[in-house]
Amino acid sequence: MQEHPLESLEKLEQLRPLANGIQIVIDRASVSPEHGIDTQQDLDRIRKLFN
């Protein structure tokens, strides 16, 4: 899908599927990561939380 004008205007990538008729689902996270995911080690650590 190409960028929708709403996505460009609001800088929210969630608007791309919504503007194209695709439903998105959100949920509240039960655990908050300690910090961002900036390295491969960070990604590996987070992936272990979901396995």
mmCIF file of N, CA, C and O in Angstrom:
data_model
loop_
_atom_site.group_PDB
_atom_site.id
_atom_site.type_symbol
_atom_site.label_atom_id
_atom_site.label_comp_id
_atom_site.label_asym_id
_atom_site.label_seq_id
_atom_site.Cartn_x
_atom_site.Cartn_y
_atom_site.Cartn_z
ATOM 1 N N MET A 1 0.844 -1.180 0.000
ATOM 2 C CA MET A 1 0.000 0.000 0.000
ATOM 3 C C MET A 1 0.887 1.240 0.000
ATOM 4 O O MET A 1 1.898 1.278 0.686
ATOM 5 N N GLN A 2 0.459 2.196 -0.722
ATOM 6 C CA GLN A 2 1.190 3.455 -0.747
ATOM 7 C C GLN A 2 0.769 4.320 0.440
ATOM 8 O O GLN A 2 -0.306 4.145 1.005
ATOM 9 N N GLU A 3 1.644 5.248 0.792
ATOM 10 C CA GLU A 3 1.347 6.151 1.899
ATOM 11 C C GLU A 3 0.078 6.941 1.589
ATOM 12 O O GLU A 3 -0.103 7.465 0.494
ATOM 13 N N HIS A 4 -0.799 6.995 2.572
ATOM 14 C CA HIS A 4 -2.051 7.728 2.448
ATOM 15 C C HIS A 4 -1.812 9.175 2.907
ATOM 16 O O HIS A 4 -0.996 9.412 3.804
ATOM 17 N N PRO A 5 -2.506 10.152 2.339
ATOM 18 C CA PRO A 5 -2.314 11.541 2.765
ATOM 19 C C PRO A 5 -2.508 11.759 4.269
ATOM 20 O O PRO A 5 -1.794 12.559 4.876
ATOM 21 N N LEU A 6 -3.452 11.024 4.873
ATOM 22 C CA LEU A 6 -3.644 11.155 6.329
ATOM 23 C C LEU A 6 -2.406 10.705 7.097
ATOM 24 O O LEU A 6 -2.003 11.337 8.073
ATOM 25 N N GLU A 7 -1.799 9.612 6.640
ATOM 26 C CA GLU A 7 -0.584 9.111 7.290
ATOM 27 C C GLU A 7 0.522 10.145 7.185
ATOM 28 O O GLU A 7 1.232 10.421 8.153
ATOM 29 N N SER A 8 0.664 10.736 6.014
ATOM 30 C CA SER A 8 1.697 11.745 5.800
ATOM 31 C C SER A 8 1.456 12.971 6.670
ATOM 32 O O SER A 8 2.380 13.510 7.282
ATOM 33 N N LEU A 9 0.216 13.396 6.750
ATOM 34 C CA LEU A 9 -0.141 14.585 7.526
ATOM 35 C C LEU A 9 0.043 14.378 9.021
ATOM 36 O O LEU A 9 0.631 15.210 9.717
ATOM 37 N N GLU A 10 -0.433 13.250 9.536
ATOM 38 C CA GLU A 10 -0.428 12.990 10.973
ATOM 39 C C GLU A 10 0.818 12.263 11.464
ATOM 40 O O GLU A 10 1.055 12.165 12.664
ATOM 41 N N LYS A 11 1.622 11.713 10.547
ATOM 42 C CA LYS A 11 2.830 10.953 10.897
ATOM 43 C C LYS A 11 2.491 9.743 11.769
ATOM 44 O O LYS A 11 3.174 9.434 12.732
ATOM 45 N N LEU A 12 1.400 9.040 11.406
ATOM 46 C CA LEU A 12 0.965 7.837 12.113
ATOM 47 C C LEU A 12 0.828 6.704 11.109
ATOM 48 O O LEU A 12 -0.078 6.715 10.264
ATOM 49 N N GLU A 13 1.716 5.712 11.185
ATOM 50 C CA GLU A 13 1.683 4.616 10.224
ATOM 51 C C GLU A 13 0.424 3.761 10.346
ATOM 52 O O GLU A 13 0.038 3.080 9.404
ATOM 53 N N GLN A 14 -0.273 3.830 11.472
ATOM 54 C CA GLN A 14 -1.507 3.066 11.654
ATOM 55 C C GLN A 14 -2.602 3.552 10.701
ATOM 56 O O GLN A 14 -3.548 2.828 10.401
ATOM 57 N N LEU A 15 -2.495 4.775 10.239
ATOM 58 C CA LEU A 15 -3.524 5.318 9.361
ATOM 59 C C LEU A 15 -3.488 4.704 7.964
ATOM 60 O O LEU A 15 -4.493 4.736 7.249
ATOM 61 N N ARG A 16 -2.366 4.130 7.556
ATOM 62 C CA ARG A 16 -2.280 3.527 6.218
ATOM 63 C C ARG A 16 -3.265 2.366 6.076
ATOM 64 O O ARG A 16 -4.094 2.384 5.167
ATOM 65 N N PRO A 17 -3.225 1.354 6.949
ATOM 66 C CA PRO A 17 -4.215 0.280 6.782
ATOM 67 C C PRO A 17 -5.640 0.761 7.045
ATOM 68 O O PRO A 17 -6.569 0.344 6.345
ATOM 69 N N LEU A 18 -5.833 1.620 8.020
ATOM 70 C CA LEU A 18 -7.186 2.097 8.322
ATOM 71 C C LEU A 18 -7.787 2.836 7.133
ATOM 72 O O LEU A 18 -8.955 2.643 6.794
ATOM 73 N N ALA A 19 -6.991 3.676 6.476
ATOM 74 C CA ALA A 19 -7.477 4.427 5.321
ATOM 75 C C ALA A 19 -7.765 3.517 4.137
ATOM 76 O O ALA A 19 -8.523 3.888 3.239
ATOM 77 N N ASN A 20 -7.194 2.320 4.151
ATOM 78 C CA ASN A 20 -7.410 1.359 3.073
ATOM 79 C C ASN A 20 -8.412 0.270 3.456
ATOM 80 O O ASN A 20 -8.457 -0.788 2.834
ATOM 81 N N GLY A 21 -9.174 0.509 4.521
ATOM 82 C CA GLY A 21 -10.245 -0.400 4.897
ATOM 83 C C GLY A 21 -9.810 -1.641 5.657
ATOM 84 O O GLY A 21 -10.575 -2.595 5.765
ATOM 85 N N ILE A 22 -8.600 -1.643 6.183
ATOM 86 C CA ILE A 22 -8.103 -2.794 6.938
ATOM 87 C C ILE A 22 -8.242 -2.500 8.429
ATOM 88 O O ILE A 22 -7.809 -1.457 8.915
ATOM 89 N N GLN A 23 -8.847 -3.427 9.145
ATOM 90 C CA GLN A 23 -9.022 -3.274 10.585
ATOM 91 C C GLN A 23 -7.718 -3.587 11.297
ATOM 92 O O GLN A 23 -6.993 -4.515 10.930
ATOM 93 N N ILE A 24 -7.372 -2.792 12.292
ATOM 94 C CA ILE A 24 -6.218 -3.095 13.128
ATOM 95 C C ILE A 24 -6.709 -3.354 14.540
ATOM 96 O O ILE A 24 -7.779 -2.892 14.934
ATOM 97 N N VAL A 25 -5.944 -4.120 15.286
ATOM 98 C CA VAL A 25 -6.306 -4.479 16.652
ATOM 99 C C VAL A 25 -5.210 -3.982 17.580
ATOM 100 O O VAL A 25 -4.025 -4.101 17.273
ATOM 101 N N ILE A 26 -5.591 -3.425 18.697
ATOM 102 C CA ILE A 26 -4.626 -2.983 19.696
ATOM 103 C C ILE A 26 -4.953 -3.654 21.023
ATOM 104 O O ILE A 26 -6.072 -4.099 21.244
ATOM 105 N N ASP A 27 -3.991 -3.715 21.881
ATOM 106 C CA ASP A 27 -4.189 -4.276 23.214
ATOM 107 C C ASP A 27 -3.194 -3.620 24.142
ATOM 108 O O ASP A 27 -2.168 -3.109 23.711
ATOM 109 N N ARG A 28 -3.486 -3.649 25.391
ATOM 110 C CA ARG A 28 -2.606 -3.084 26.406
ATOM 111 C C ARG A 28 -1.533 -4.111 26.750
ATOM 112 O O ARG A 28 -1.832 -5.269 27.012
ATOM 113 N N ALA A 29 -0.295 -3.677 26.770
ATOM 114 C CA ALA A 29 0.811 -4.580 27.117
ATOM 115 C C ALA A 29 0.816 -4.825 28.619
ATOM 116 O O ALA A 29 0.605 -3.909 29.420
ATOM 117 N N SER A 30 1.063 -6.071 28.996
ATOM 118 C CA SER A 30 1.110 -6.395 30.416
ATOM 119 C C SER A 30 2.485 -6.134 31.012
ATOM 120 O O SER A 30 2.629 -5.994 32.219
ATOM 121 N N VAL A 31 3.515 -6.069 30.147
ATOM 122 C CA VAL A 31 4.881 -5.807 30.586
ATOM 123 C C VAL A 31 5.475 -4.746 29.681
ATOM 124 O O VAL A 31 5.343 -4.809 28.464
ATOM 125 N N SER A 32 6.118 -3.769 30.275
ATOM 126 C CA SER A 32 6.756 -2.711 29.503
ATOM 127 C C SER A 32 8.245 -3.013 29.357
ATOM 128 O O SER A 32 8.910 -3.303 30.351
ATOM 129 N N PRO A 33 8.785 -2.959 28.131
ATOM 130 C CA PRO A 33 10.226 -3.190 27.968
ATOM 131 C C PRO A 33 11.033 -2.155 28.747
ATOM 132 O O PRO A 33 10.581 -1.027 28.948
ATOM 133 N N GLU A 34 12.213 -2.554 29.158
ATOM 134 C CA GLU A 34 13.068 -1.660 29.939
ATOM 135 C C GLU A 34 13.494 -0.436 29.137
ATOM 136 O O GLU A 34 13.638 0.648 29.660
ATOM 137 N N HIS A 35 13.741 -0.618 27.850
ATOM 138 C CA HIS A 35 14.142 0.484 26.977
ATOM 139 C C HIS A 35 13.836 0.097 25.544
ATOM 140 O O HIS A 35 13.284 -0.969 25.287
ATOM 141 N N GLY A 36 14.219 0.934 24.602
ATOM 142 C CA GLY A 36 13.952 0.664 23.191
ATOM 143 C C GLY A 36 14.697 -0.551 22.673
ATOM 144 O O GLY A 36 15.560 -1.125 23.337
ATOM 145 N N ILE A 37 14.343 -0.926 21.464
ATOM 146 C CA ILE A 37 14.994 -2.048 20.796
ATOM 147 C C ILE A 37 15.913 -1.456 19.746
ATOM 148 O O ILE A 37 15.461 -1.051 18.671
ATOM 149 N N ASP A 38 17.197 -1.383 20.083
ATOM 150 C CA ASP A 38 18.160 -0.712 19.225
ATOM 151 C C ASP A 38 19.244 -1.630 18.679
ATOM 152 O O ASP A 38 19.948 -1.240 17.753
ATOM 153 N N THR A 39 19.389 -2.808 19.223
ATOM 154 C CA THR A 39 20.448 -3.720 18.797
ATOM 155 C C THR A 39 19.861 -5.112 18.571
ATOM 156 O O THR A 39 18.740 -5.400 18.985
ATOM 157 N N GLN A 40 20.641 -5.964 17.942
ATOM 158 C CA GLN A 40 20.194 -7.341 17.745
ATOM 159 C C GLN A 40 19.993 -8.035 19.088
ATOM 160 O O GLN A 40 19.056 -8.804 19.261
ATOM 161 N N GLN A 41 20.826 -7.719 20.064
ATOM 162 C CA GLN A 41 20.683 -8.309 21.400
ATOM 163 C C GLN A 41 19.365 -7.883 22.040
ATOM 164 O O GLN A 41 18.699 -8.692 22.690
ATOM 165 N N ASP A 42 18.994 -6.623 21.865
ATOM 166 C CA ASP A 42 17.706 -6.149 22.380
ATOM 167 C C ASP A 42 16.558 -6.924 21.731
ATOM 168 O O ASP A 42 15.625 -7.358 22.410
ATOM 169 N N LEU A 43 16.628 -7.104 20.423
ATOM 170 C CA LEU A 43 15.578 -7.824 19.701
ATOM 171 C C LEU A 43 15.489 -9.269 20.164
ATOM 172 O O LEU A 43 14.391 -9.786 20.404
ATOM 173 N N ASP A 44 16.630 -9.912 20.323
ATOM 174 C CA ASP A 44 16.636 -11.299 20.802
ATOM 175 C C ASP A 44 16.012 -11.411 22.183
ATOM 176 O O ASP A 44 15.235 -12.325 22.456
ATOM 177 N N ARG A 45 16.327 -10.466 23.066
ATOM 178 C CA ARG A 45 15.783 -10.465 24.423
ATOM 179 C C ARG A 45 14.262 -10.304 24.395
ATOM 180 O O ARG A 45 13.534 -11.040 25.075
ATOM 181 N N ILE A 46 13.755 -9.398 23.583
ATOM 182 C CA ILE A 46 12.307 -9.163 23.499
ATOM 183 C C ILE A 46 11.601 -10.368 22.891
ATOM 184 O O ILE A 46 10.526 -10.763 23.345
ATOM 185 N N ARG A 47 12.203 -10.971 21.869
ATOM 186 C CA ARG A 47 11.571 -12.135 21.245
ATOM 187 C C ARG A 47 11.399 -13.278 22.236
ATOM 188 O O ARG A 47 10.420 -14.018 22.168
ATOM 189 N N LYS A 48 12.313 -13.406 23.187
ATOM 190 C CA LYS A 48 12.197 -14.465 24.193
ATOM 191 C C LYS A 48 10.963 -14.255 25.074
ATOM 192 O O LYS A 48 10.383 -15.204 25.580
ATOM 193 N N LEU A 49 10.550 -12.998 25.257
ATOM 194 C CA LEU A 49 9.365 -12.704 26.069
ATOM 195 C C LEU A 49 8.099 -13.248 25.419
ATOM 196 O O LEU A 49 7.102 -13.518 26.097
ATOM 197 N N PHE A 50 8.092 -13.375 24.086
ATOM 198 C CA PHE A 50 6.889 -13.775 23.357
ATOM 199 C C PHE A 50 6.886 -15.253 22.989
ATOM 200 O O PHE A 50 5.970 -15.708 22.333
ATOM 201 N N ASN A 51 7.889 -15.996 23.381
ATOM 202 C CA ASN A 51 7.941 -17.430 23.076
ATOM 203 C C ASN A 51 7.429 -18.268 24.210
ATOM 204 O O ASN A 51 7.327 -17.974 25.302
#
